[in-house]
Tab-separated table of C-alpha atoms in Angstrom:
chain	number	residue	atom	x	y	z
A	657	MET	CA	201.316	-63.592	100.653
A	658	LEU	CA	197.844	-63.411	99.134
A	659	SER	CA	198.926	-60.376	97.098
A	660	LEU	CA	201.304	-62.692	95.214
A	661	HIS	CA	198.448	-64.950	94.115
A	662	LYS	CA	195.839	-62.589	92.679
A	663	THR	CA	195.669	-64.474	89.358
A	664	PRO	CA	194.716	-67.944	90.701
A	665	LEU	CA	192.263	-66.420	93.166
A	666	SER	CA	190.634	-64.441	90.356
A	667	ILE	CA	190.408	-67.561	88.169
A	668	PHE	CA	188.637	-69.608	90.831
A	669	ALA	CA	186.311	-66.742	91.739
A	670	PHE	CA	185.392	-66.357	88.055
A	671	ALA	CA	184.795	-70.130	87.775
A	672	LEU	CA	182.411	-70.011	90.748
A	673	LEU	CA	180.423	-67.158	89.226
A	674	LEU	CA	180.417	-68.827	85.786
A	675	SER	CA	179.018	-72.085	87.159
A	676	LEU	CA	176.363	-70.158	89.111
A	677	ALA	CA	175.414	-68.295	85.934
A	678	ALA	CA	175.197	-71.574	83.986
A	679	PHE	CA	172.827	-73.170	86.500
A	680	SER	CA	170.656	-70.074	86.857
A	681	THR	CA	170.410	-69.666	83.065
A	682	ILE	CA	169.960	-73.247	81.890
A	683	GLY	CA	168.367	-74.834	84.950
A	684	LEU	CA	165.069	-74.227	86.674
A	685	ALA	CA	164.963	-73.059	90.280
A	686	LYS	CA	163.539	-75.694	92.644
A	687	PRO	CA	160.703	-74.821	95.020
A	688	PHE	CA	161.957	-73.802	98.431
A	689	GLU	CA	160.150	-76.657	100.176
A	690	SER	CA	161.758	-79.314	97.941
A	691	ILE	CA	165.356	-78.329	98.723
A	692	GLN	CA	167.307	-80.938	100.704
A	693	TRP	CA	168.968	-78.680	103.229
A	694	LEU	CA	171.059	-81.444	104.762
A	695	ASP	CA	172.666	-82.030	101.357
A	696	VAL	CA	173.127	-78.280	100.944
A	697	ILE	CA	174.947	-78.070	104.272
A	698	ALA	CA	177.140	-81.083	103.484
A	699	GLU	CA	178.016	-80.161	99.896
A	700	GLY	CA	178.161	-76.425	100.494
A	701	GLY	CA	180.226	-76.968	103.620
A	702	THR	CA	182.690	-79.068	101.618
A	703	ALA	CA	182.999	-76.259	99.073
A	704	VAL	CA	183.525	-73.659	101.814
A	705	MET	CA	186.159	-75.742	103.604
A	706	ALA	CA	188.023	-76.494	100.357
A	707	GLY	CA	187.965	-72.778	99.557
A	708	LEU	CA	189.306	-72.028	103.027
A	709	TRP	CA	192.139	-74.547	102.498
A	710	LEU	CA	192.899	-72.844	99.188
A	711	VAL	CA	193.159	-69.396	100.786
A	712	MET	CA	195.230	-70.716	103.702
A	713	THR	CA	197.640	-72.444	101.324
A	714	LEU	CA	198.135	-69.379	99.147
A	715	SER	CA	198.436	-67.063	102.149
A	716	SER	CA	201.252	-69.116	103.687
A	717	ARG	CA	203.406	-70.041	100.687
A	718	PRO	CA	205.339	-68.140	97.981
A	719	ARG	CA	204.876	-68.824	94.300
A	720	GLY	CA	206.095	-72.125	92.929
A	721	LYS	CA	205.140	-75.472	91.437
A	722	VAL	CA	204.195	-77.046	94.751
A	723	THR	CA	202.091	-74.065	95.790
A	724	TYR	CA	200.111	-73.981	92.566
A	725	LEU	CA	199.572	-77.751	92.436
A	726	LEU	CA	198.195	-77.746	95.980
A	727	ALA	CA	196.066	-74.693	95.286
A	728	ALA	CA	194.755	-76.066	91.991
A	729	GLY	CA	193.806	-79.356	93.602
A	730	MET	CA	191.940	-77.695	96.437
A	731	GLY	CA	190.314	-75.209	94.049
A	732	LEU	CA	189.034	-77.970	91.748
A	733	ILE	CA	187.631	-79.906	94.717
A	734	MET	CA	185.924	-76.687	95.818
A	735	LEU	CA	184.378	-76.253	92.350
A	736	GLY	CA	183.219	-79.873	92.290
A	737	ALA	CA	181.470	-79.482	95.642
A	738	TRP	CA	180.042	-76.109	94.510
A	739	VAL	CA	178.522	-77.634	91.354
A	740	ASP	CA	177.123	-80.496	93.415
A	741	CYS	CA	175.547	-77.946	95.769
A	742	MET	CA	174.002	-76.048	92.848
A	743	ASP	CA	172.112	-79.230	91.918
A	744	GLU	CA	170.143	-78.795	95.125
A	745	PHE	CA	168.861	-75.372	94.042
A	746	TYR	CA	168.413	-75.847	90.291
A	747	ARG	CA	166.827	-78.650	88.260
A	748	VAL	CA	168.646	-79.515	85.041
A	749	GLY	CA	167.093	-81.768	82.411
A	750	LYS	CA	168.187	-85.405	82.445
A	751	GLU	CA	169.175	-85.160	78.804
A	752	GLN	CA	171.805	-82.567	79.768
A	753	LEU	CA	174.783	-84.246	81.333
A	754	TRP	CA	177.094	-81.242	81.574
A	755	ASP	CA	176.418	-80.714	85.276
A	756	HIS	CA	177.366	-84.314	86.119
A	757	TRP	CA	180.492	-84.060	83.963
A	758	LEU	CA	181.480	-80.844	85.696
A	759	GLU	CA	180.973	-82.301	89.151
A	760	ALA	CA	182.883	-85.507	88.406
A	761	GLY	CA	185.603	-83.790	86.386
A	762	PHE	CA	186.310	-81.094	88.973
A	763	THR	CA	186.332	-83.515	91.913
A	764	LEU	CA	188.402	-86.272	90.296
A	765	GLY	CA	190.752	-83.783	88.645
A	766	GLY	CA	191.182	-81.946	91.933
A	767	MET	CA	192.119	-85.142	93.754
A	768	LEU	CA	194.667	-86.067	91.087
A	769	VAL	CA	196.247	-82.610	91.032
A	770	LEU	CA	196.265	-82.417	94.846
A	771	THR	CA	197.943	-85.840	95.016
A	772	ALA	CA	200.643	-84.614	92.625
A	773	GLY	CA	201.078	-81.501	94.756
A	774	LEU	CA	201.426	-83.583	97.916
A	775	TYR	CA	204.023	-85.768	96.184
A	776	PHE	CA	206.221	-82.781	95.348
A	777	TRP	CA	205.465	-81.236	98.771
A	778	ARG	CA	206.862	-84.437	100.318
A	779	HIS	CA	210.149	-83.943	98.457
A	780	GLU	CA	210.140	-80.298	99.514
A	781	GLN	CA	209.787	-81.388	103.145
A	782	PHE	CA	212.796	-83.678	102.819
A	783	SER	CA	214.873	-80.664	101.770
A	784	LEU	CA	213.501	-78.567	104.632
A	785	ASN	CA	214.180	-81.393	107.107
A	786	GLN	CA	217.803	-81.418	105.953
A	787	HIS	CA	217.991	-77.651	106.464
A	788	LEU	CA	216.491	-77.894	109.963
A	789	LYS	CA	218.549	-80.904	111.050
A	790	LYS	CA	220.630	-78.912	113.561
A	791	ARG	CA	217.606	-76.923	114.786
A	792	GLU	CA	215.319	-79.838	115.676
A	793	ARG	CA	215.629	-83.565	116.208
A	794	LEU	CA	212.800	-85.890	117.281
A	795	PHE	CA	209.753	-83.676	116.849
A	796	ARG	CA	208.628	-80.374	115.319
A	797	ASP	CA	206.871	-77.509	117.067
A	798	HIS	CA	206.690	-74.259	115.114
A	799	LEU	CA	205.718	-72.342	118.257
A	800	ALA	CA	209.111	-73.194	119.759
A	801	PHE	CA	211.105	-71.303	117.103
A	802	ASP	CA	212.677	-68.013	118.148
A	803	ARG	CA	211.789	-65.089	115.865
A	804	VAL	CA	215.283	-63.550	115.740
A	805	THR	CA	217.552	-66.586	115.354
A	806	GLN	CA	215.037	-69.144	114.027
A	807	LEU	CA	216.308	-71.583	116.646
A	808	VAL	CA	214.190	-73.634	119.030
A	809	ASP	CA	213.766	-72.411	122.594
A	810	ALA	CA	214.681	-73.898	125.967
A	811	THR	CA	211.277	-75.573	126.402
A	812	TYR	CA	211.798	-77.534	123.199
A	813	LEU	CA	215.292	-78.546	124.333
A	814	ARG	CA	214.042	-79.781	127.710
A	815	ARG	CA	211.401	-81.933	126.003
A	816	LEU	CA	214.019	-83.246	123.590
A	817	ILE	CA	216.397	-84.209	126.399
A	818	THR	CA	213.584	-86.009	128.241
A	819	MET	CA	212.637	-87.940	125.103
A	820	GLU	CA	216.259	-88.866	124.333
A	821	GLN	CA	216.871	-90.090	127.864
A	822	GLY	CA	213.744	-92.228	127.634
A	823	ARG	CA	214.890	-93.737	124.321
A	824	HIS	CA	218.588	-94.242	125.149
A	825	SER	CA	219.115	-94.070	128.895
A	826	ASP	CA	222.418	-95.993	128.670
A	827	VAL	CA	224.062	-93.571	126.223
A	828	SER	CA	226.088	-90.542	127.272
A	829	ASN	CA	224.398	-87.334	126.104
A	830	CYS	CA	225.834	-83.890	126.812
A	831	VAL	CA	224.533	-80.346	126.905
A	832	ALA	CA	226.371	-77.013	126.884
A	833	LEU	CA	225.403	-73.428	127.645
A	834	LEU	CA	227.148	-70.567	125.847
A	835	ASP	CA	226.883	-66.897	126.763
A	836	ILE	CA	228.051	-63.866	124.747
A	837	ASN	CA	230.474	-61.673	126.660
A	838	SER	CA	229.392	-58.042	127.178
A	839	PHE	CA	226.358	-58.390	124.954
A	840	HIS	CA	224.614	-55.631	126.905
A	841	LEU	CA	227.374	-53.231	125.859
A	842	LEU	CA	226.798	-54.095	122.218
A	843	ASN	CA	223.082	-53.391	122.606
A	844	ARG	CA	223.799	-50.133	124.434
A	845	ASP	CA	226.463	-48.799	122.073
A	846	CYS	CA	225.132	-50.049	118.718
A	847	GLY	CA	221.403	-50.546	119.256
A	848	VAL	CA	219.042	-53.482	119.549
A	849	GLU	CA	218.956	-54.115	115.785
A	850	GLU	CA	222.714	-54.625	115.702
A	851	GLY	CA	222.376	-56.850	118.760
A	852	ASP	CA	219.861	-59.003	116.899
A	853	ARG	CA	222.240	-59.181	113.927
A	854	ALA	CA	225.004	-60.312	116.277
A	855	LEU	CA	222.767	-63.069	117.664
A	856	GLN	CA	221.992	-64.221	114.128
A	857	ALA	CA	225.683	-64.188	113.197
A	858	VAL	CA	226.658	-66.224	116.250
A	859	ALA	CA	223.809	-68.682	115.600
A	860	HIS	CA	224.938	-69.200	111.988
A	861	MET	CA	228.564	-69.676	113.017
A	862	LEU	CA	227.586	-72.251	115.639
A	863	LEU	CA	225.355	-74.115	113.171
A	864	LEU	CA	228.170	-74.264	110.613
A	865	ASN	CA	230.489	-75.917	113.133
A	866	LEU	CA	228.069	-78.380	114.731
A	867	SER	CA	227.720	-82.002	113.684
A	868	ASN	CA	224.450	-83.088	112.085
A	869	GLN	CA	223.233	-84.878	115.205
A	870	ASP	CA	223.653	-81.847	117.498
A	871	VAL	CA	220.797	-79.430	118.199
A	872	LEU	CA	221.301	-75.711	118.848
A	873	CYS	CA	218.732	-73.608	120.682
A	874	ARG	CA	218.468	-70.044	121.926
A	875	TYR	CA	218.210	-70.596	125.643
A	876	ALA	CA	217.388	-67.011	126.652
A	877	GLY	CA	218.641	-63.540	125.788
A	878	ASP	CA	222.234	-63.852	124.585
A	879	ARG	CA	222.590	-67.447	125.759
A	880	PHE	CA	222.612	-70.513	123.535
A	881	ALA	CA	222.299	-74.169	124.469
A	882	ILE	CA	223.630	-77.147	122.526
A	883	TYR	CA	222.417	-80.709	122.918
A	884	MET	CA	224.968	-83.343	121.845
A	885	PRO	CA	223.528	-86.867	121.812
A	886	SER	CA	225.782	-89.941	121.992
A	887	THR	CA	228.753	-87.776	122.988
A	888	THR	CA	231.180	-88.205	125.872
A	889	LEU	CA	231.851	-85.264	128.165
A	890	ASP	CA	235.510	-84.931	127.090
A	891	PHE	CA	234.621	-84.851	123.402
A	892	ALA	CA	231.725	-82.467	124.053
A	893	GLN	CA	234.107	-80.094	125.845
A	894	LYS	CA	236.477	-80.154	122.867
A	895	LYS	CA	233.596	-79.346	120.538
A	896	VAL	CA	232.465	-76.454	122.737
A	897	ASN	CA	235.998	-75.036	122.938
A	898	HIS	CA	236.219	-75.222	119.159
A	899	LEU	CA	232.889	-73.406	118.815
A	900	CYS	CA	234.052	-70.622	121.119
A	901	ALA	CA	237.282	-70.291	119.154
A	902	MET	CA	235.423	-70.085	115.830
A	903	VAL	CA	233.082	-67.370	117.113
A	904	ALA	CA	236.063	-65.426	118.488
A	905	GLN	CA	237.651	-65.460	115.001
A	906	MET	CA	234.457	-64.234	113.363
A	907	HIS	CA	234.444	-60.686	111.990
A	908	PHE	CA	231.197	-58.946	112.926
A	909	TYR	CA	230.685	-55.441	111.569
A	910	THR	CA	228.170	-52.868	112.681
A	911	GLN	CA	227.453	-49.826	110.520
A	912	THR	CA	230.454	-47.980	111.936
A	913	ARG	CA	233.043	-50.494	113.150
A	914	GLN	CA	234.084	-54.077	113.746
A	915	VAL	CA	232.970	-55.552	117.060
A	916	PRO	CA	234.758	-58.591	118.543
A	917	ILE	CA	232.403	-61.279	119.857
A	918	THR	CA	233.548	-63.888	122.361
A	919	LEU	CA	231.758	-66.602	124.319
A	920	ARG	CA	232.028	-68.225	127.705
A	921	ALA	CA	230.667	-71.732	128.041
A	922	VAL	CA	229.966	-74.585	130.426
A	923	CYS	CA	229.428	-78.207	129.467
A	924	SER	CA	227.936	-81.174	131.313
A	925	GLU	CA	226.176	-84.466	130.813
A	926	ALA	CA	222.500	-84.078	129.972
A	927	VAL	CA	221.394	-85.557	133.305
A	928	VAL	CA	222.163	-82.150	134.834
A	929	GLN	CA	219.286	-79.668	134.674
A	930	LEU	CA	219.882	-76.761	132.314
A	931	ASP	CA	219.100	-74.266	135.052
A	932	ASP	CA	221.842	-75.808	137.195
A	933	LEU	CA	224.381	-75.013	134.506
A	934	LEU	CA	223.535	-71.327	134.874
A	935	VAL	CA	225.068	-71.413	138.360
A	936	ARG	CA	228.339	-72.526	136.783
A	937	LEU	CA	228.228	-69.529	134.447
A	938	ASP	CA	228.363	-67.095	137.376
A	939	PRO	CA	232.090	-67.578	138.136
A	940	LEU	CA	232.766	-67.254	134.419
A	941	ASP	CA	230.878	-63.967	134.424
A	942	SER	CA	233.295	-62.589	137.008
A	943	LEU	CA	236.267	-64.058	135.142
A	944	ALA	CA	235.116	-62.567	131.836
A	945	GLN	CA	234.531	-59.148	133.383
A	946	HIS	CA	237.991	-59.194	135.003
A	947	SER	CA	239.561	-60.257	131.687
A	948	GLU	CA	237.753	-57.471	129.834
A	949	GLU	CA	238.846	-54.823	132.328
A	950	THR	CA	242.488	-55.987	132.237
A	951	GLU	CA	242.614	-56.101	128.440
A	952	ALA	CA	240.894	-52.731	128.142
A	953	LEU	CA	243.617	-51.192	130.274
A	954	ALA	CA	246.254	-52.864	128.155
A	955	GLY	CA	244.562	-51.789	124.924
A	956	MET	CA	244.278	-55.366	123.722
A	957	PRO	CA	241.289	-57.112	122.072
A	958	ARG	CA	239.267	-59.496	124.218
A	959	THR	CA	239.861	-63.244	123.985
A	960	ALA	CA	237.383	-66.060	124.366
A	961	VAL	CA	236.759	-67.451	127.829
A	962	PHE	CA	236.228	-71.210	128.014
A	963	SER	CA	235.043	-73.331	130.880
């Protein structure tokens, strides 16, 4: 990302060198023994930390108004602290007020610009929260997001279920596990990259057909888990059956052909441990394999298997 922001980095680096040149040219160097090193550490440390925040911000965000407002605010605060630190090394005549104006102007201006950046960043977060509504619920943990599907993992879901049960123990909450039929054959015949694309396609289809309060996670491998708060078991089963039907109607194309994708699923109230639901998938595994073998002999496409 830093390669996208060479211009602002160059501007701030030039400003640092220009202020150093101004102090070294106009001011007089202080004797080594008269330097207040505690002030140097405090003011210089502030400049270093603000510069570090600037680099971290630019290295983690693309170009845009919010990015440049945040960066400009942090950069101006860095320059204000840098000028303040230069005062500890160079003595400037009292009749010259430019150093005080620089210090105050950079610091105050940086705070104002940073505040504006945070204001627009807040609105940006509202939009991102809306986008992530079906991928997270009560808390955010970036380490829990799966790299392929950008869904939370099973650990996140377990913590979420525990928190929900603590908040609303008298409300029926349901959870479902969904498994892709013959996913290993897709990986074997078409490659891992196509398998990852299939996982992404299934994840998007599930997200499109979930309600806003539901949370989808990648449980493990080709298995997904759905948490449905404030939902009865009968209604949750209808939702899961609908999800399986929608995925079965999806057209997924590899580089050479269309590959049908079907799911098998189990659904239960959230009081049941997720690992216990895996036991209920085992009979469905046998049923799915038998269905696949029968339909292969008949030359028919596979159909979805529901619990």
